[in-house]
mmCIF file of N, CA and C in Angstrom:
data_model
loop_
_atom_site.group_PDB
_atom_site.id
_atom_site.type_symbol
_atom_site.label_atom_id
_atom_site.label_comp_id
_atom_site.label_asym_id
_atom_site.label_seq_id
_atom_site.Cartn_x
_atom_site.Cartn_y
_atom_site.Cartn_z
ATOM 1 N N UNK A 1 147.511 -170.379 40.251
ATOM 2 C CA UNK A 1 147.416 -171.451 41.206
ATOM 3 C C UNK A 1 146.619 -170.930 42.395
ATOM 4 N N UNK A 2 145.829 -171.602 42.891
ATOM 5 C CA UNK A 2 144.941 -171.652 44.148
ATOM 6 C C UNK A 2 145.192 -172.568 45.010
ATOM 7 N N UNK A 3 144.524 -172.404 46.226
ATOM 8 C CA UNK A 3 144.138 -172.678 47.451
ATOM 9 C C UNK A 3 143.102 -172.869 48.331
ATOM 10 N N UNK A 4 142.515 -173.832 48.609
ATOM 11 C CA UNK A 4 141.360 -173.416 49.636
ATOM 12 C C UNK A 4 140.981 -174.627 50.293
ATOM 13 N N UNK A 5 140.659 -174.613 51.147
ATOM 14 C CA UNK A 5 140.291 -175.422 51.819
ATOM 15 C C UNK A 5 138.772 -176.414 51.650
ATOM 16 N N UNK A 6 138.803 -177.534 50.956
ATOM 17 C CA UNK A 6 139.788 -178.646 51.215
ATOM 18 C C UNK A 6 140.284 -178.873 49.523
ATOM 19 N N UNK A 7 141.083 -177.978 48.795
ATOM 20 C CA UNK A 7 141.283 -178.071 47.830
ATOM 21 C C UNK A 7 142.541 -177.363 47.227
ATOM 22 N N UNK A 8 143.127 -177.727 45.919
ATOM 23 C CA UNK A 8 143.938 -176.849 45.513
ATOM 24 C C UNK A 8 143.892 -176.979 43.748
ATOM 25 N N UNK A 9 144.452 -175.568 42.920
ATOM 26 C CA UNK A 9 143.890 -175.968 41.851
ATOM 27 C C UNK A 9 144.832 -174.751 40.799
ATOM 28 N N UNK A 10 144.429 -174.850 39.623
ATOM 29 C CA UNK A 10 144.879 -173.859 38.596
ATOM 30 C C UNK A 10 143.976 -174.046 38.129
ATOM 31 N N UNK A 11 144.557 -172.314 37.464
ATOM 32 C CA UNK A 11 142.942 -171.903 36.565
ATOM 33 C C UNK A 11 143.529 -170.945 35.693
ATOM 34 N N UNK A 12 142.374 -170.494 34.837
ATOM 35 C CA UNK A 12 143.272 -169.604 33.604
ATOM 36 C C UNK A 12 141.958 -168.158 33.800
ATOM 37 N N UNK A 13 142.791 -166.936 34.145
ATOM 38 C CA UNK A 13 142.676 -166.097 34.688
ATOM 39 C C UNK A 13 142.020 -164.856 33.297
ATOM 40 N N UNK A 14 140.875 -164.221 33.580
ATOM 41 C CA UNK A 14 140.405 -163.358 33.204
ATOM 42 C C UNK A 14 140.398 -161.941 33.600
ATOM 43 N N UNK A 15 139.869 -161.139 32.803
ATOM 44 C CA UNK A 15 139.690 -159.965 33.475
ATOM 45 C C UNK A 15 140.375 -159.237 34.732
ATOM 46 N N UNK A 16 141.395 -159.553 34.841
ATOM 47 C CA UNK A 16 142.139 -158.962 35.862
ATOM 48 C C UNK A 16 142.339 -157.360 36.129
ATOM 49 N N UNK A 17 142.412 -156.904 37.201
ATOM 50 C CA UNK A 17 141.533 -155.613 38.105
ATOM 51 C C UNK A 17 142.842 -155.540 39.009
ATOM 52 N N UNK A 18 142.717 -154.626 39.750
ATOM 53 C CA UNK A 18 143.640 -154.356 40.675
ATOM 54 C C UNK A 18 142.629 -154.949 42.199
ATOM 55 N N UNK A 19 141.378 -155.330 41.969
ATOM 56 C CA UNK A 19 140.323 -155.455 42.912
ATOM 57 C C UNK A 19 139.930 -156.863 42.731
ATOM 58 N N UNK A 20 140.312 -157.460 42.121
ATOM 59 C CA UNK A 20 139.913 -158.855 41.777
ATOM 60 C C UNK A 20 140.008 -159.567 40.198
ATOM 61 N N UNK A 21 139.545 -160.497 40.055
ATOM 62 C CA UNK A 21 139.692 -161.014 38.472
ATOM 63 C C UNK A 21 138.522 -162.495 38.121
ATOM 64 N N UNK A 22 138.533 -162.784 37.483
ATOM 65 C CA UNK A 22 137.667 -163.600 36.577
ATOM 66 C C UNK A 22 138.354 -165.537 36.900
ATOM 67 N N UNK A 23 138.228 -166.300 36.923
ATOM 68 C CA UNK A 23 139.158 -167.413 36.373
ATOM 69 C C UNK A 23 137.927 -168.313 36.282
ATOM 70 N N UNK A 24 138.785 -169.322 35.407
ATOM 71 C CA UNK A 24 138.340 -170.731 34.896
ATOM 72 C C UNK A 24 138.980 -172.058 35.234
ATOM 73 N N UNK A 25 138.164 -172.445 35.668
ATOM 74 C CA UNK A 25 139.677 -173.638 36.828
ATOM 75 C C UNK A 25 138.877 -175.051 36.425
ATOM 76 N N UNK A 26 138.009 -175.143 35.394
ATOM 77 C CA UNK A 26 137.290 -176.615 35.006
ATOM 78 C C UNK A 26 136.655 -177.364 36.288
ATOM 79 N N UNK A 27 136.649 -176.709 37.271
ATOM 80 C CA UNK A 27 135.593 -177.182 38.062
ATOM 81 C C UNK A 27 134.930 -176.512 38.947
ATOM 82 N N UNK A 28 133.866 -176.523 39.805
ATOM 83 C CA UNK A 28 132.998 -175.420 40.328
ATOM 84 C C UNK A 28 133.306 -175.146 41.651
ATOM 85 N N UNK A 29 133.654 -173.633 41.592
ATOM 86 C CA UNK A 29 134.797 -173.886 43.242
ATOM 87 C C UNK A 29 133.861 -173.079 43.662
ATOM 88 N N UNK A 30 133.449 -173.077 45.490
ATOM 89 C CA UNK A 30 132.266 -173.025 46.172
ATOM 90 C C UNK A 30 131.789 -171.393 46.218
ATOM 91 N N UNK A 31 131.050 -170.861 46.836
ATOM 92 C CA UNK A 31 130.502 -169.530 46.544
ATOM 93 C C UNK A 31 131.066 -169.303 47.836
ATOM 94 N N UNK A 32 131.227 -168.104 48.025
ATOM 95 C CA UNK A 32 131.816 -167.661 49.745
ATOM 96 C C UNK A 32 133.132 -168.103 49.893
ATOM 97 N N UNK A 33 133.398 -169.162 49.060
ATOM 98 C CA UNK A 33 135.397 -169.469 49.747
ATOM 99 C C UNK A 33 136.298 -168.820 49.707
ATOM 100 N N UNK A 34 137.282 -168.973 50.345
ATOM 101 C CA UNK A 34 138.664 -168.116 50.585
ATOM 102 C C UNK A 34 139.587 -168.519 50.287
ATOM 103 N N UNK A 35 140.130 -167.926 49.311
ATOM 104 C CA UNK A 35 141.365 -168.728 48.336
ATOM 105 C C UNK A 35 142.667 -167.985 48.278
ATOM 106 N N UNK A 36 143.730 -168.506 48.578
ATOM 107 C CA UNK A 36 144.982 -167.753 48.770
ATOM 108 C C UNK A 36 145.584 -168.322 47.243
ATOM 109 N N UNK A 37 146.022 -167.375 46.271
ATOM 110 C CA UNK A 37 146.489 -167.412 44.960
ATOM 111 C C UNK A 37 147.822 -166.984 44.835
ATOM 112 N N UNK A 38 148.452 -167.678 43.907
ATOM 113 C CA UNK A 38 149.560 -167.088 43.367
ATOM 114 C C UNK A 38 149.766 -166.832 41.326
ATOM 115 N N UNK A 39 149.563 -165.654 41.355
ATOM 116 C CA UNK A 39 149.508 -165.604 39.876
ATOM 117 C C UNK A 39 150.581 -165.308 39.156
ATOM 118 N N UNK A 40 150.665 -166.267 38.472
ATOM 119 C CA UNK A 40 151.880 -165.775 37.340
ATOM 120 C C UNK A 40 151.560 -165.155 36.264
ATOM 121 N N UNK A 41 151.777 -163.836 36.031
ATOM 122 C CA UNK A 41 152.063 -162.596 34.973
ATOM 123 C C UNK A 41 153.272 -162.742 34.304
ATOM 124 N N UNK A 42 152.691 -162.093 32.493
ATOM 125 C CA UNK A 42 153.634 -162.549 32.044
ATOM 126 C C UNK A 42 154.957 -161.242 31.981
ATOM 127 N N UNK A 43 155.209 -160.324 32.882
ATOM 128 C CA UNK A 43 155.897 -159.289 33.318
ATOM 129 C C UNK A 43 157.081 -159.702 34.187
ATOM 130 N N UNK A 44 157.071 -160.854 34.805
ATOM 131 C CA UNK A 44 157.939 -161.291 35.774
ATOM 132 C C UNK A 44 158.236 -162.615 36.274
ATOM 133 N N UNK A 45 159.593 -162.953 36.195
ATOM 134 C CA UNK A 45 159.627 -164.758 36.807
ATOM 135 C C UNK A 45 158.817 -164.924 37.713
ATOM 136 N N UNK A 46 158.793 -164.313 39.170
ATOM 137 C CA UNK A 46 158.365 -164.844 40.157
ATOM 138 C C UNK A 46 156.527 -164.086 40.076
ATOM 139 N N UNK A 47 156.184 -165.413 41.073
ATOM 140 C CA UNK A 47 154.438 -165.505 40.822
ATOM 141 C C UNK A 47 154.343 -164.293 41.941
ATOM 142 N N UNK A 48 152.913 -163.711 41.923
ATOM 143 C CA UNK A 48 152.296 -162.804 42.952
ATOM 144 C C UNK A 48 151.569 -162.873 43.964
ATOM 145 N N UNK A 49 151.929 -162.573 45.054
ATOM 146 C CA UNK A 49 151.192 -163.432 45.712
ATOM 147 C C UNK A 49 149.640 -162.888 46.343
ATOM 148 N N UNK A 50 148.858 -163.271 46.467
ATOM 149 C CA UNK A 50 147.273 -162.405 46.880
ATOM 150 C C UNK A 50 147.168 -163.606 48.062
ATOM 151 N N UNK A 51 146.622 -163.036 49.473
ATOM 152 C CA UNK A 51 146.979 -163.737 50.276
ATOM 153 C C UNK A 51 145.203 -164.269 50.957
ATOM 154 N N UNK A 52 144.832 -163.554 50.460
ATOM 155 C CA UNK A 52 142.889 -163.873 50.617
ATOM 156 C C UNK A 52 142.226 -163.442 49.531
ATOM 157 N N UNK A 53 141.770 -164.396 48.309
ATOM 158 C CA UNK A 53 140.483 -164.167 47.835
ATOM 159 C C UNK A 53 139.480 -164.628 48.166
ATOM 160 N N UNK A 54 138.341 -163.881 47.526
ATOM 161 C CA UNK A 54 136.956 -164.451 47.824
ATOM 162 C C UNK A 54 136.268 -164.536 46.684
ATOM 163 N N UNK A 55 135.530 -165.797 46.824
ATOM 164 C CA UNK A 55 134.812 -166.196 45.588
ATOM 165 C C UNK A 55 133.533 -165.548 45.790
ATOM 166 N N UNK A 56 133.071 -164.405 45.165
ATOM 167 C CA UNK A 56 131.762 -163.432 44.824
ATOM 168 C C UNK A 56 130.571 -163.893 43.803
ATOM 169 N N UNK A 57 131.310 -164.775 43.416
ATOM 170 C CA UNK A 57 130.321 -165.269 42.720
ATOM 171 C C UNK A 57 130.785 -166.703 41.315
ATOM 172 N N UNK A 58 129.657 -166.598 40.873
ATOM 173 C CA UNK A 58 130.421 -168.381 40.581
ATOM 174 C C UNK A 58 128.839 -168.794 39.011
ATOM 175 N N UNK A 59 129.235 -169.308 37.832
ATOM 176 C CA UNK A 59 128.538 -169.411 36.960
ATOM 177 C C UNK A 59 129.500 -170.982 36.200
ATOM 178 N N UNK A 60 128.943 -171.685 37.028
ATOM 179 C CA UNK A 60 129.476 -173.309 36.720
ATOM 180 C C UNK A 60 130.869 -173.710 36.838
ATOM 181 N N UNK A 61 131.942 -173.100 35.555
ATOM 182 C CA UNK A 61 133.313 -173.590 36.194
ATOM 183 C C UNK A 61 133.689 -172.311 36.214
ATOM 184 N N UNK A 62 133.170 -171.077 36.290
ATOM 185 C CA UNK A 62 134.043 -170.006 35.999
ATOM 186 C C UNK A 62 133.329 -169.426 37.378
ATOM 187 N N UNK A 63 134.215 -168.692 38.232
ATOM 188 C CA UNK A 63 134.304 -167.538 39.009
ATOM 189 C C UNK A 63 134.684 -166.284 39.178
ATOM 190 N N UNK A 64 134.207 -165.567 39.918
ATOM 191 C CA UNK A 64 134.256 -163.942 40.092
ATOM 192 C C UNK A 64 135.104 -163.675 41.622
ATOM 193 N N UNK A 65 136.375 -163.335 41.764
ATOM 194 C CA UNK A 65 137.432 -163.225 42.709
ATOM 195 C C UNK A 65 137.307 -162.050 43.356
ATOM 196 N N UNK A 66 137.001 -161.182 44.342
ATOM 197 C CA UNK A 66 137.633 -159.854 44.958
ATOM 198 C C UNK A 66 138.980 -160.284 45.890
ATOM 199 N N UNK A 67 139.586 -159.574 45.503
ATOM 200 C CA UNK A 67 141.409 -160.168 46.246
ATOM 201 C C UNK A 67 140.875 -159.178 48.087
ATOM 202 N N UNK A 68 140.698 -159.648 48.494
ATOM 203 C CA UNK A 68 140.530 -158.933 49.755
ATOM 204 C C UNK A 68 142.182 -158.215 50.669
ATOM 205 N N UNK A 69 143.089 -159.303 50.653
ATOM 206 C CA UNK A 69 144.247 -159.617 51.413
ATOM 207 C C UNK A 69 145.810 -159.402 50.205
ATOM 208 N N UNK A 70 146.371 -158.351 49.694
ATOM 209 C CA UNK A 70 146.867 -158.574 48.919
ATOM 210 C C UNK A 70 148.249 -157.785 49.783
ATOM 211 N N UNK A 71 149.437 -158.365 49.806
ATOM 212 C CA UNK A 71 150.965 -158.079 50.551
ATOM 213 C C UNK A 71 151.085 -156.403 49.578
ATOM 214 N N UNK A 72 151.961 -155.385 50.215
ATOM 215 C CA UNK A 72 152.247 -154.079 49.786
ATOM 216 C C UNK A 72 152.788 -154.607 47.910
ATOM 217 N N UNK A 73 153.601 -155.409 48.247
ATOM 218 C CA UNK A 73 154.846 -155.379 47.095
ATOM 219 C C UNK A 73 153.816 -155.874 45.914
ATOM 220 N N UNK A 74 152.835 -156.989 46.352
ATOM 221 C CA UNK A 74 151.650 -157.649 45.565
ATOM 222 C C UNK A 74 150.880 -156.754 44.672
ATOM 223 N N UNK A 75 150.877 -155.684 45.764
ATOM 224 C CA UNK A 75 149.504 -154.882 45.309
ATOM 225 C C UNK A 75 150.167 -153.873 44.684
ATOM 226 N N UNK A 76 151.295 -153.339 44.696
ATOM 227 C CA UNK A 76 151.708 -152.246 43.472
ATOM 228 C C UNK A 76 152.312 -153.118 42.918
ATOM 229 N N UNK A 77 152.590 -154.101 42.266
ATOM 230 C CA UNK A 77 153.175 -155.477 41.063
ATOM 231 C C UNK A 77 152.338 -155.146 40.195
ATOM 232 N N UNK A 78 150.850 -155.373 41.005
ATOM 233 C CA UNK A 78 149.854 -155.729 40.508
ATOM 234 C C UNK A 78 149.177 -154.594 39.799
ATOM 235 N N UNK A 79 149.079 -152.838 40.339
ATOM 236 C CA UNK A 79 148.667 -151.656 39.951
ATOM 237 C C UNK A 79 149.469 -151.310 38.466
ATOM 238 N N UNK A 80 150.666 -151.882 39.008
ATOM 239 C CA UNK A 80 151.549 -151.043 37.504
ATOM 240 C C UNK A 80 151.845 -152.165 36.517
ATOM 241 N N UNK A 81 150.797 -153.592 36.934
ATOM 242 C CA UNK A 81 151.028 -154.383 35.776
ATOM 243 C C UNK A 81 149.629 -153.791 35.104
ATOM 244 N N UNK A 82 148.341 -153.500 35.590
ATOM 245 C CA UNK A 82 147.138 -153.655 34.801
ATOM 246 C C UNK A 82 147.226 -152.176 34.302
ATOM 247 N N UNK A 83 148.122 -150.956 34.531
ATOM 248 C CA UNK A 83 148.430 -149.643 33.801
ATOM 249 C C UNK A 83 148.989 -149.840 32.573
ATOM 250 N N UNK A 84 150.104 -150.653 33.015
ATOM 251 C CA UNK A 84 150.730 -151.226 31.711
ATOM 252 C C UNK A 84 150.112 -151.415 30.604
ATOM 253 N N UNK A 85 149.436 -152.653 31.204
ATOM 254 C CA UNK A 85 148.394 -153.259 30.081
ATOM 255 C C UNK A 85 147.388 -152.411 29.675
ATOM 256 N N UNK A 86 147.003 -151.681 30.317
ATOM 257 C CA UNK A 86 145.587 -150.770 29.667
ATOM 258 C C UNK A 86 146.314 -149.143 28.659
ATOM 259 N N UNK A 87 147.471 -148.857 29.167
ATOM 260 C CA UNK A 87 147.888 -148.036 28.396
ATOM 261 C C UNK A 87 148.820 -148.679 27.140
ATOM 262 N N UNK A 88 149.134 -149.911 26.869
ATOM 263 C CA UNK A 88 149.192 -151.087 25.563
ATOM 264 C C UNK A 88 148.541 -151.236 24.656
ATOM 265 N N UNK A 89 147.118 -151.218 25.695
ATOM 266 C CA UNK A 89 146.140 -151.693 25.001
ATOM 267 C C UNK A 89 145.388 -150.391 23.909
ATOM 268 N N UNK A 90 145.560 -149.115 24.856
ATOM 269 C CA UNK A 90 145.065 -147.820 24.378
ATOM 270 C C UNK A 90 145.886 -147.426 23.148
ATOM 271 N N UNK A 91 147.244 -147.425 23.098
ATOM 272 C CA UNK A 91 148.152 -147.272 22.241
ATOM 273 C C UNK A 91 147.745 -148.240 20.815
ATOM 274 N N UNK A 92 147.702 -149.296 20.896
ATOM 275 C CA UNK A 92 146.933 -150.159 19.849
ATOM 276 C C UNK A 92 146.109 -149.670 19.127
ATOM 277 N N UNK A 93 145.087 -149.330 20.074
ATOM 278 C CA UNK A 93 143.647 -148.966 19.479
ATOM 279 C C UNK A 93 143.682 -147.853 18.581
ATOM 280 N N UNK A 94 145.183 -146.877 19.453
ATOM 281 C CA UNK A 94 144.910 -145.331 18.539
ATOM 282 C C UNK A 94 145.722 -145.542 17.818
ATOM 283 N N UNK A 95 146.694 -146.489 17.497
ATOM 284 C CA UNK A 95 147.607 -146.884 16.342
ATOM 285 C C UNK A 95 146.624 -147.303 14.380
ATOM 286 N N UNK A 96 145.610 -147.661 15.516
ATOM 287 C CA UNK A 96 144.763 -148.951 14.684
ATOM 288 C C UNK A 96 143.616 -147.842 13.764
ATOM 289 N N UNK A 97 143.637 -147.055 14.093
ATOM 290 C CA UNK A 97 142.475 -145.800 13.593
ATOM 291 C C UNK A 97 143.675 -144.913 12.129
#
């Protein structure tokens, strides 16, 4: 879920980073805006909160996020969710060989 002024929206989230992420929100949200998000991961009931993104860039309905503004508790949620996932993902791969 997003935020921005004069708008609000959901989107389905890509590439997620500890520095920013990817999303697709079916419509073209502006270049330069500042979007306060709350993402729901599937690690935990409650959503996360990122308190300033910025839209870096933008290719029709899909955008490129740097989280500028992210709360302490946000930002290690967020470090030891994408470890998680990348050491999941590594385990797979060397399972898979």
């Amino acid at each position: 879920m997003f935020a921005g002024i004069p708008f609000v929206g959901e989107a389905l989230l890509c590439n997620l980073t500890v520095f920013g992420c990817g999303m697709n929100c079916g419509w073209e949200v502006p270049l330069g805006a500042h979007l306060k998000l709350r993402l729901l991961l599937p690690d935990h009931a409650s959503s996360l909160a990122v308190e300033i993104a910025a839209v870096r860039w933008t290719h029709g309905m899909y955008a490129g996020l740097e989280f500028l503004d992210l709360p302490r508790e946000s930002r290690n949620r967020l470090q030891s969710f994408v470890l998680n996932e990348f050491s999941r993902t590594l385990n797979a791969i060397g399972r898979s060989r």
